[in-house]
Amino acid sequence: MGDIVRAHGAALRATSVLTPPQRAVLDALERCRTAALGGHLHVCGECGHELPVYNACRNRHCPSCQSLDQYRWLQARRERILPTGYFHVVFTLPGPLRALVQYNREALFAMLFSAASQTLLTLARDPKRLGAIPAITMVLHTWTRELVFHPHVHAIVSAGGLSLDGPRWIPVRGRFLFPVKVLGKLFRGKLRAALLAELASGAVRLPPDSPPDVLDRLRDALFHTAWVVYAKAPFGGADRVYQYLGRYTHRVGVSDARLRSLDEHGVTFATKGRRTLTLTGVEFLRRFVQHVLPKGFTKIRHYGLLAPSHATTTLERARALLTPAPPAPPAPAAPASPRPLGASAAPESWIECLLALTGVDALKCPRCPTGRLSRQPLGAPDVVPLCDTS
């Protein structure tokens, strides 16, 4: 991605009106893992091989910088995943609203989260359907595989919830969470009410280049168009939902793995199945920066039992109800050998995370079979061991 920005970023800046966050993302990607951000030198103590390692930009929209952040996030979230089944529900805004969303990104994204979460919580609290509080995690995505602007939220919902009075776990009846038509109508009604109120107050504004019939199109989308809510079959359990979250939480519009080529024809990247799409460099970047979120906007949110007000209280009550009583403790075993110096229960450094995530040992010399890399500042004569804590 950095090569694409360095090749075509200047042309995009010259021909497009970009927001400050979009310009900041392009600047970060352009400098990511280059000498512009500084770095250090890896040196092999056996063969003397030297490898410069430059710093990453750590921008949340950089496809090269998300794996380690995703791994650390998932390690922290694993403790809060309840041992039960889960459903995957997708809430999508209709096409006629997308221009309005583009012009009022932060307000409409927040409205999308609010309407989707309240739809699920309202139906879950209904005694005729579930009569309980579920655990919900939501992730905002704004793209299709072709990088077209398509705002939607993925909701991971527990297959049941804690009863409203607290003492019981109530499982979902059957293989379905709620009827998708009911989800769609309630979602549309909640977002429609919020949007009309925000339009009337002036908090949401129409784009200045809107066509004359924009209000008619909006009314049709708000009152007559069927809104798509998609529900998948339930997950098998906590481990499955853990793996699934890993594919969604820190995803950006396009990953480095999907980029096929950058040449005189433009940028070619994988779409669905085995298909590919080729765009000019400027058009590819224009589509990519559409998905830059407003500064500070939270794209992963938790509701119900996972809301901050429940995370250390009601959630633990639900976990206790779902967790069988532990067996009697076994006879005392011989004391375990002490943990090697410097080892920890969970990976912390990027080197340990990379090893746990990919199996790649970043300290192994790529040239000789036994050498280990140590670190020194770029241009400095003395080698400083990576494990040195002095």
mmCIF file with all atom_site columns, C-alpha atoms in Angstrom, residues 225-382:
data_model
loop_
_atom_site.group_PDB
_atom_site.id
_atom_site.type_symbol
_atom_site.label_atom_id
_atom_site.label_alt_id
_atom_site.label_comp_id
_atom_site.label_asym_id
_atom_site.label_entity_id
_atom_site.label_seq_id
_atom_site.pdbx_PDB_ins_code
_atom_site.Cartn_x
_atom_site.Cartn_y
_atom_site.Cartn_z
_atom_site.occupancy
_atom_site.B_iso_or_equiv
_atom_site.pdbx_formal_charge
_atom_site.auth_seq_id
_atom_site.auth_comp_id
_atom_site.auth_asym_id
_atom_site.auth_atom_id
_atom_site.pdbx_PDB_model_num
ATOM 1   C CA . THR A 1 225 ? -37.542 0.869   0.644   1.00 0.00 ? 225 THR A CA 1
ATOM 2   C CA . ALA A 1 226 ? -36.964 -2.486  2.340   1.00 0.00 ? 226 ALA A CA 1
ATOM 3   C CA . TRP A 1 227 ? -33.833 -2.263  4.489   1.00 0.00 ? 227 TRP A CA 1
ATOM 4   C CA . VAL A 1 228 ? -31.499 -5.230  4.371   1.00 0.00 ? 228 VAL A CA 1
ATOM 5   C CA . VAL A 1 229 ? -30.764 -7.022  7.625   1.00 0.00 ? 229 VAL A CA 1
ATOM 6   C CA . TYR A 1 230 ? -28.905 -10.276 7.142   1.00 0.00 ? 230 TYR A CA 1
ATOM 7   C CA . ALA A 1 231 ? -28.595 -13.014 9.786   1.00 0.00 ? 231 ALA A CA 1
ATOM 8   C CA . LYS A 1 232 ? -26.236 -15.973 9.477   1.00 0.00 ? 232 LYS A CA 1
ATOM 9   C CA . ALA A 1 233 ? -26.488 -19.365 11.141  1.00 0.00 ? 233 ALA A CA 1
ATOM 10  C CA . PRO A 1 234 ? -25.220 -19.485 14.731  1.00 0.00 ? 234 PRO A CA 1
ATOM 11  C CA . PHE A 1 235 ? -21.564 -20.080 15.609  1.00 0.00 ? 235 PHE A CA 1
ATOM 12  C CA . GLY A 1 236 ? -20.513 -23.289 17.307  1.00 0.00 ? 236 GLY A CA 1
ATOM 13  C CA . GLY A 1 237 ? -19.188 -21.667 20.469  1.00 0.00 ? 237 GLY A CA 1
ATOM 14  C CA . ALA A 1 238 ? -16.814 -19.197 22.057  1.00 0.00 ? 238 ALA A CA 1
ATOM 15  C CA . ASP A 1 239 ? -13.709 -20.394 20.182  1.00 0.00 ? 239 ASP A CA 1
ATOM 16  C CA . ARG A 1 240 ? -15.469 -19.985 16.838  1.00 0.00 ? 240 ARG A CA 1
ATOM 17  C CA . VAL A 1 241 ? -16.632 -16.471 17.618  1.00 0.00 ? 241 VAL A CA 1
ATOM 18  C CA . TYR A 1 242 ? -13.115 -15.619 18.810  1.00 0.00 ? 242 TYR A CA 1
ATOM 19  C CA . GLN A 1 243 ? -11.710 -16.686 15.437  1.00 0.00 ? 243 GLN A CA 1
ATOM 20  C CA . TYR A 1 244 ? -14.475 -14.854 13.589  1.00 0.00 ? 244 TYR A CA 1
ATOM 21  C CA . LEU A 1 245 ? -13.914 -11.593 15.454  1.00 0.00 ? 245 LEU A CA 1
ATOM 22  C CA . GLY A 1 246 ? -10.283 -11.796 14.438  1.00 0.00 ? 246 GLY A CA 1
ATOM 23  C CA . ARG A 1 247 ? -11.301 -11.470 10.785  1.00 0.00 ? 247 ARG A CA 1
ATOM 24  C CA . TYR A 1 248 ? -13.496 -8.409  11.328  1.00 0.00 ? 248 TYR A CA 1
ATOM 25  C CA . THR A 1 249 ? -12.364 -6.135  14.145  1.00 0.00 ? 249 THR A CA 1
ATOM 26  C CA . HIS A 1 250 ? -9.231  -4.545  12.676  1.00 0.00 ? 250 HIS A CA 1
ATOM 27  C CA . ARG A 1 251 ? -9.923  -5.062  8.989   1.00 0.00 ? 251 ARG A CA 1
ATOM 28  C CA . VAL A 1 252 ? -9.438  -2.119  6.618   1.00 0.00 ? 252 VAL A CA 1
ATOM 29  C CA . GLY A 1 253 ? -10.847 -1.606  3.127   1.00 0.00 ? 253 GLY A CA 1
ATOM 30  C CA . VAL A 1 254 ? -8.195  -3.703  1.413   1.00 0.00 ? 254 VAL A CA 1
ATOM 31  C CA . SER A 1 255 ? -5.431  -5.877  2.819   1.00 0.00 ? 255 SER A CA 1
ATOM 32  C CA . ASP A 1 256 ? -1.918  -6.218  1.438   1.00 0.00 ? 256 ASP A CA 1
ATOM 33  C CA . ALA A 1 257 ? -2.723  -9.863  0.668   1.00 0.00 ? 257 ALA A CA 1
ATOM 34  C CA . ARG A 1 258 ? -5.381  -8.769  -1.847  1.00 0.00 ? 258 ARG A CA 1
ATOM 35  C CA . LEU A 1 259 ? -3.046  -6.468  -3.798  1.00 0.00 ? 259 LEU A CA 1
ATOM 36  C CA . ARG A 1 260 ? -1.898  -8.226  -6.957  1.00 0.00 ? 260 ARG A CA 1
ATOM 37  C CA . SER A 1 261 ? 0.112   -5.702  -8.985  1.00 0.00 ? 261 SER A CA 1
ATOM 38  C CA . LEU A 1 262 ? 1.064   -2.054  -9.454  1.00 0.00 ? 262 LEU A CA 1
ATOM 39  C CA . ASP A 1 263 ? 2.116   -1.195  -13.001 1.00 0.00 ? 263 ASP A CA 1
ATOM 40  C CA . GLU A 1 264 ? 1.429   1.143   -15.910 1.00 0.00 ? 264 GLU A CA 1
ATOM 41  C CA . HIS A 1 265 ? -2.139  -0.176  -16.122 1.00 0.00 ? 265 HIS A CA 1
ATOM 42  C CA . GLY A 1 266 ? -2.920  0.771   -12.532 1.00 0.00 ? 266 GLY A CA 1
ATOM 43  C CA . VAL A 1 267 ? -3.573  -1.205  -9.358  1.00 0.00 ? 267 VAL A CA 1
ATOM 44  C CA . THR A 1 268 ? -4.963  -4.732  -9.581  1.00 0.00 ? 268 THR A CA 1
ATOM 45  C CA . PHE A 1 269 ? -6.499  -6.288  -6.486  1.00 0.00 ? 269 PHE A CA 1
ATOM 46  C CA . ALA A 1 270 ? -8.590  -9.368  -5.649  1.00 0.00 ? 270 ALA A CA 1
ATOM 47  C CA . THR A 1 271 ? -12.343 -8.979  -5.179  1.00 0.00 ? 271 THR A CA 1
ATOM 48  C CA . LYS A 1 272 ? -14.782 -11.902 -4.770  1.00 0.00 ? 272 LYS A CA 1
ATOM 49  C CA . GLY A 1 273 ? -13.825 -15.469 -5.446  1.00 0.00 ? 273 GLY A CA 1
ATOM 50  C CA . ARG A 1 274 ? -10.971 -15.521 -7.915  1.00 0.00 ? 274 ARG A CA 1
ATOM 51  C CA . ARG A 1 275 ? -11.942 -12.297 -9.635  1.00 0.00 ? 275 ARG A CA 1
ATOM 52  C CA . THR A 1 276 ? -9.745  -9.210  -9.739  1.00 0.00 ? 276 THR A CA 1
ATOM 53  C CA . LEU A 1 277 ? -10.326 -5.529  -10.504 1.00 0.00 ? 277 LEU A CA 1
ATOM 54  C CA . THR A 1 278 ? -7.885  -3.054  -12.034 1.00 0.00 ? 278 THR A CA 1
ATOM 55  C CA . LEU A 1 279 ? -8.230  0.676   -11.309 1.00 0.00 ? 279 LEU A CA 1
ATOM 56  C CA . THR A 1 280 ? -6.005  3.613   -12.060 1.00 0.00 ? 280 THR A CA 1
ATOM 57  C CA . GLY A 1 281 ? -3.779  4.497   -9.128  1.00 0.00 ? 281 GLY A CA 1
ATOM 58  C CA . VAL A 1 282 ? -5.677  7.703   -8.397  1.00 0.00 ? 282 VAL A CA 1
ATOM 59  C CA . GLU A 1 283 ? -9.084  6.007   -8.545  1.00 0.00 ? 283 GLU A CA 1
ATOM 60  C CA . PHE A 1 284 ? -7.865  3.192   -6.286  1.00 0.00 ? 284 PHE A CA 1
ATOM 61  C CA . LEU A 1 285 ? -6.662  5.686   -3.667  1.00 0.00 ? 285 LEU A CA 1
ATOM 62  C CA . ARG A 1 286 ? -9.820  7.777   -4.036  1.00 0.00 ? 286 ARG A CA 1
ATOM 63  C CA . ARG A 1 287 ? -11.910 4.729   -3.205  1.00 0.00 ? 287 ARG A CA 1
ATOM 64  C CA . PHE A 1 288 ? -9.572  3.767   -0.370  1.00 0.00 ? 288 PHE A CA 1
ATOM 65  C CA . VAL A 1 289 ? -9.713  7.149   1.428   1.00 0.00 ? 289 VAL A CA 1
ATOM 66  C CA . GLN A 1 290 ? -13.542 7.066   1.350   1.00 0.00 ? 290 GLN A CA 1
ATOM 67  C CA . HIS A 1 291 ? -13.239 4.607   4.220   1.00 0.00 ? 291 HIS A CA 1
ATOM 68  C CA . VAL A 1 292 ? -11.086 6.752   6.492   1.00 0.00 ? 292 VAL A CA 1
ATOM 69  C CA . LEU A 1 293 ? -13.088 7.238   9.675   1.00 0.00 ? 293 LEU A CA 1
ATOM 70  C CA . PRO A 1 294 ? -13.501 10.588  11.453  1.00 0.00 ? 294 PRO A CA 1
ATOM 71  C CA . LYS A 1 295 ? -10.694 11.287  13.904  1.00 0.00 ? 295 LYS A CA 1
ATOM 72  C CA . GLY A 1 296 ? -11.278 9.519   17.219  1.00 0.00 ? 296 GLY A CA 1
ATOM 73  C CA . PHE A 1 297 ? -14.377 7.662   16.022  1.00 0.00 ? 297 PHE A CA 1
ATOM 74  C CA . THR A 1 298 ? -14.837 4.287   17.773  1.00 0.00 ? 298 THR A CA 1
ATOM 75  C CA . LYS A 1 299 ? -15.567 1.581   15.208  1.00 0.00 ? 299 LYS A CA 1
ATOM 76  C CA . ILE A 1 300 ? -15.840 -1.345  17.669  1.00 0.00 ? 300 ILE A CA 1
ATOM 77  C CA . ARG A 1 301 ? -18.599 -0.986  20.272  1.00 0.00 ? 301 ARG A CA 1
ATOM 78  C CA . HIS A 1 302 ? -20.151 -3.233  22.909  1.00 0.00 ? 302 HIS A CA 1
ATOM 79  C CA . TYR A 1 303 ? -23.730 -3.378  24.153  1.00 0.00 ? 303 TYR A CA 1
ATOM 80  C CA . GLY A 1 304 ? -25.929 -5.368  26.511  1.00 0.00 ? 304 GLY A CA 1
ATOM 81  C CA . LEU A 1 305 ? -23.876 -7.574  28.828  1.00 0.00 ? 305 LEU A CA 1
ATOM 82  C CA . LEU A 1 306 ? -20.666 -6.328  27.178  1.00 0.00 ? 306 LEU A CA 1
ATOM 83  C CA . ALA A 1 307 ? -21.445 -2.643  27.767  1.00 0.00 ? 307 ALA A CA 1
ATOM 84  C CA . PRO A 1 308 ? -18.962 -0.958  30.147  1.00 0.00 ? 308 PRO A CA 1
ATOM 85  C CA . SER A 1 309 ? -21.623 -0.716  32.878  1.00 0.00 ? 309 SER A CA 1
ATOM 86  C CA . HIS A 1 310 ? -22.105 -4.521  32.811  1.00 0.00 ? 310 HIS A CA 1
ATOM 87  C CA . ALA A 1 311 ? -18.641 -5.811  31.908  1.00 0.00 ? 311 ALA A CA 1
ATOM 88  C CA . THR A 1 312 ? -17.466 -6.471  35.483  1.00 0.00 ? 312 THR A CA 1
ATOM 89  C CA . THR A 1 313 ? -20.834 -7.169  37.147  1.00 0.00 ? 313 THR A CA 1
ATOM 90  C CA . THR A 1 314 ? -23.759 -8.584  35.177  1.00 0.00 ? 314 THR A CA 1
ATOM 91  C CA . LEU A 1 315 ? -21.468 -10.218 32.611  1.00 0.00 ? 315 LEU A CA 1
ATOM 92  C CA . GLU A 1 316 ? -19.733 -12.216 35.333  1.00 0.00 ? 316 GLU A CA 1
ATOM 93  C CA . ARG A 1 317 ? -23.109 -13.337 36.687  1.00 0.00 ? 317 ARG A CA 1
ATOM 94  C CA . ALA A 1 318 ? -23.999 -14.641 33.221  1.00 0.00 ? 318 ALA A CA 1
ATOM 95  C CA . ARG A 1 319 ? -20.633 -16.394 32.952  1.00 0.00 ? 319 ARG A CA 1
ATOM 96  C CA . ALA A 1 320 ? -21.184 -18.127 36.293  1.00 0.00 ? 320 ALA A CA 1
ATOM 97  C CA . LEU A 1 321 ? -24.571 -19.402 35.102  1.00 0.00 ? 321 LEU A CA 1
ATOM 98  C CA . LEU A 1 322 ? -23.065 -20.755 31.876  1.00 0.00 ? 322 LEU A CA 1
ATOM 99  C CA . THR A 1 323 ? -19.964 -22.301 33.446  1.00 0.00 ? 323 THR A CA 1
ATOM 100 C CA . PRO A 1 324 ? -20.376 -25.723 35.078  1.00 0.00 ? 324 PRO A CA 1
ATOM 101 C CA . ALA A 1 325 ? -19.081 -26.204 38.597  1.00 0.00 ? 325 ALA A CA 1
ATOM 102 C CA . PRO A 1 326 ? -15.364 -27.089 38.582  1.00 0.00 ? 326 PRO A CA 1
ATOM 103 C CA . PRO A 1 327 ? -14.391 -30.679 39.480  1.00 0.00 ? 327 PRO A CA 1
ATOM 104 C CA . ALA A 1 328 ? -12.701 -31.493 42.759  1.00 0.00 ? 328 ALA A CA 1
ATOM 105 C CA . PRO A 1 329 ? -9.072  -30.376 42.781  1.00 0.00 ? 329 PRO A CA 1
ATOM 106 C CA . PRO A 1 330 ? -6.544  -33.137 41.984  1.00 0.00 ? 330 PRO A CA 1
ATOM 107 C CA . ALA A 1 331 ? -3.858  -34.263 44.389  1.00 0.00 ? 331 ALA A CA 1
ATOM 108 C CA . PRO A 1 332 ? -0.934  -31.839 44.714  1.00 0.00 ? 332 PRO A CA 1
ATOM 109 C CA . ALA A 1 333 ? 1.583   -32.347 41.948  1.00 0.00 ? 333 ALA A CA 1
ATOM 110 C CA . ALA A 1 334 ? 5.304   -31.813 42.010  1.00 0.00 ? 334 ALA A CA 1
ATOM 111 C CA . PRO A 1 335 ? 6.234   -28.148 41.762  1.00 0.00 ? 335 PRO A CA 1
ATOM 112 C CA . ALA A 1 336 ? 6.602   -26.984 38.202  1.00 0.00 ? 336 ALA A CA 1
ATOM 113 C CA . SER A 1 337 ? 9.965   -25.842 36.942  1.00 0.00 ? 337 SER A CA 1
ATOM 114 C CA . PRO A 1 338 ? 10.400  -22.082 37.184  1.00 0.00 ? 338 PRO A CA 1
ATOM 115 C CA . ARG A 1 339 ? 9.536   -19.986 34.172  1.00 0.00 ? 339 ARG A CA 1
ATOM 116 C CA . PRO A 1 340 ? 12.661  -18.922 32.259  1.00 0.00 ? 340 PRO A CA 1
ATOM 117 C CA . LEU A 1 341 ? 13.860  -15.437 33.001  1.00 0.00 ? 341 LEU A CA 1
ATOM 118 C CA . GLY A 1 342 ? 12.051  -12.892 30.868  1.00 0.00 ? 342 GLY A CA 1
ATOM 119 C CA . ALA A 1 343 ? 9.227   -15.249 29.865  1.00 0.00 ? 343 ALA A CA 1
ATOM 120 C CA . SER A 1 344 ? 5.619   -14.147 30.430  1.00 0.00 ? 344 SER A CA 1
ATOM 121 C CA . ALA A 1 345 ? 2.198   -15.791 30.378  1.00 0.00 ? 345 ALA A CA 1
ATOM 122 C CA . ALA A 1 346 ? 1.008   -13.680 27.461  1.00 0.00 ? 346 ALA A CA 1
ATOM 123 C CA . PRO A 1 347 ? 3.099   -12.226 24.621  1.00 0.00 ? 347 PRO A CA 1
ATOM 124 C CA . GLU A 1 348 ? 3.819   -8.538  25.099  1.00 0.00 ? 348 GLU A CA 1
ATOM 125 C CA . SER A 1 349 ? 6.566   -7.415  22.720  1.00 0.00 ? 349 SER A CA 1
ATOM 126 C CA . TRP A 1 350 ? 5.961   -7.255  18.988  1.00 0.00 ? 350 TRP A CA 1
ATOM 127 C CA . ILE A 1 351 ? 8.519   -10.031 18.531  1.00 0.00 ? 351 ILE A CA 1
ATOM 128 C CA . GLU A 1 352 ? 6.597   -12.378 20.858  1.00 0.00 ? 352 GLU A CA 1
ATOM 129 C CA . CYS A 1 353 ? 3.265   -11.408 19.280  1.00 0.00 ? 353 CYS A CA 1
ATOM 130 C CA . LEU A 1 354 ? 4.594   -12.034 15.774  1.00 0.00 ? 354 LEU A CA 1
ATOM 131 C CA . LEU A 1 355 ? 5.879   -15.454 16.813  1.00 0.00 ? 355 LEU A CA 1
ATOM 132 C CA . ALA A 1 356 ? 2.536   -16.384 18.401  1.00 0.00 ? 356 ALA A CA 1
ATOM 133 C CA . LEU A 1 357 ? 0.528   -15.030 15.453  1.00 0.00 ? 357 LEU A CA 1
ATOM 134 C CA . THR A 1 358 ? 2.529   -16.330 12.477  1.00 0.00 ? 358 THR A CA 1
ATOM 135 C CA . GLY A 1 359 ? 5.211   -18.656 13.814  1.00 0.00 ? 359 GLY A CA 1
ATOM 136 C CA . VAL A 1 360 ? 7.864   -16.306 12.415  1.00 0.00 ? 360 VAL A CA 1
ATOM 137 C CA . ASP A 1 361 ? 10.855  -15.699 14.687  1.00 0.00 ? 361 ASP A CA 1
ATOM 138 C CA . ALA A 1 362 ? 11.941  -12.137 13.926  1.00 0.00 ? 362 ALA A CA 1
ATOM 139 C CA . LEU A 1 363 ? 15.275  -12.669 15.742  1.00 0.00 ? 363 LEU A CA 1
ATOM 140 C CA . LYS A 1 364 ? 16.419  -15.605 13.618  1.00 0.00 ? 364 LYS A CA 1
ATOM 141 C CA . CYS A 1 365 ? 19.099  -14.655 11.128  1.00 0.00 ? 365 CYS A CA 1
ATOM 142 C CA . PRO A 1 366 ? 17.782  -15.044 7.556   1.00 0.00 ? 366 PRO A CA 1
ATOM 143 C CA . ARG A 1 367 ? 21.289  -15.848 6.253   1.00 0.00 ? 367 ARG A CA 1
ATOM 144 C CA . CYS A 1 368 ? 22.877  -18.361 8.637   1.00 0.00 ? 368 CYS A CA 1
ATOM 145 C CA . PRO A 1 369 ? 21.117  -21.267 10.434  1.00 0.00 ? 369 PRO A CA 1
ATOM 146 C CA . THR A 1 370 ? 22.253  -20.569 14.009  1.00 0.00 ? 370 THR A CA 1
ATOM 147 C CA . GLY A 1 371 ? 22.653  -16.805 14.188  1.00 0.00 ? 371 GLY A CA 1
ATOM 148 C CA . ARG A 1 372 ? 20.480  -14.572 16.349  1.00 0.00 ? 372 ARG A CA 1
ATOM 149 C CA . LEU A 1 373 ? 19.849  -10.938 15.526  1.00 0.00 ? 373 LEU A CA 1
ATOM 150 C CA . SER A 1 374 ? 20.649  -8.185  17.988  1.00 0.00 ? 374 SER A CA 1
ATOM 151 C CA . ARG A 1 375 ? 19.769  -4.554  17.808  1.00 0.00 ? 375 ARG A CA 1
ATOM 152 C CA . GLN A 1 376 ? 21.791  -1.389  17.413  1.00 0.00 ? 376 GLN A CA 1
ATOM 153 C CA . PRO A 1 377 ? 20.843  2.143   16.393  1.00 0.00 ? 377 PRO A CA 1
ATOM 154 C CA . LEU A 1 378 ? 21.241  2.971   12.739  1.00 0.00 ? 378 LEU A CA 1
ATOM 155 C CA . GLY A 1 379 ? 24.750  4.256   12.179  1.00 0.00 ? 379 GLY A CA 1
ATOM 156 C CA . ALA A 1 380 ? 26.000  3.417   15.690  1.00 0.00 ? 380 ALA A CA 1
ATOM 157 C CA . PRO A 1 381 ? 29.030  1.121   16.077  1.00 0.00 ? 381 PRO A CA 1
ATOM 158 C CA . ASP A 1 382 ? 28.071  -0.809  19.225  1.00 0.00 ? 382 ASP A CA 1
#
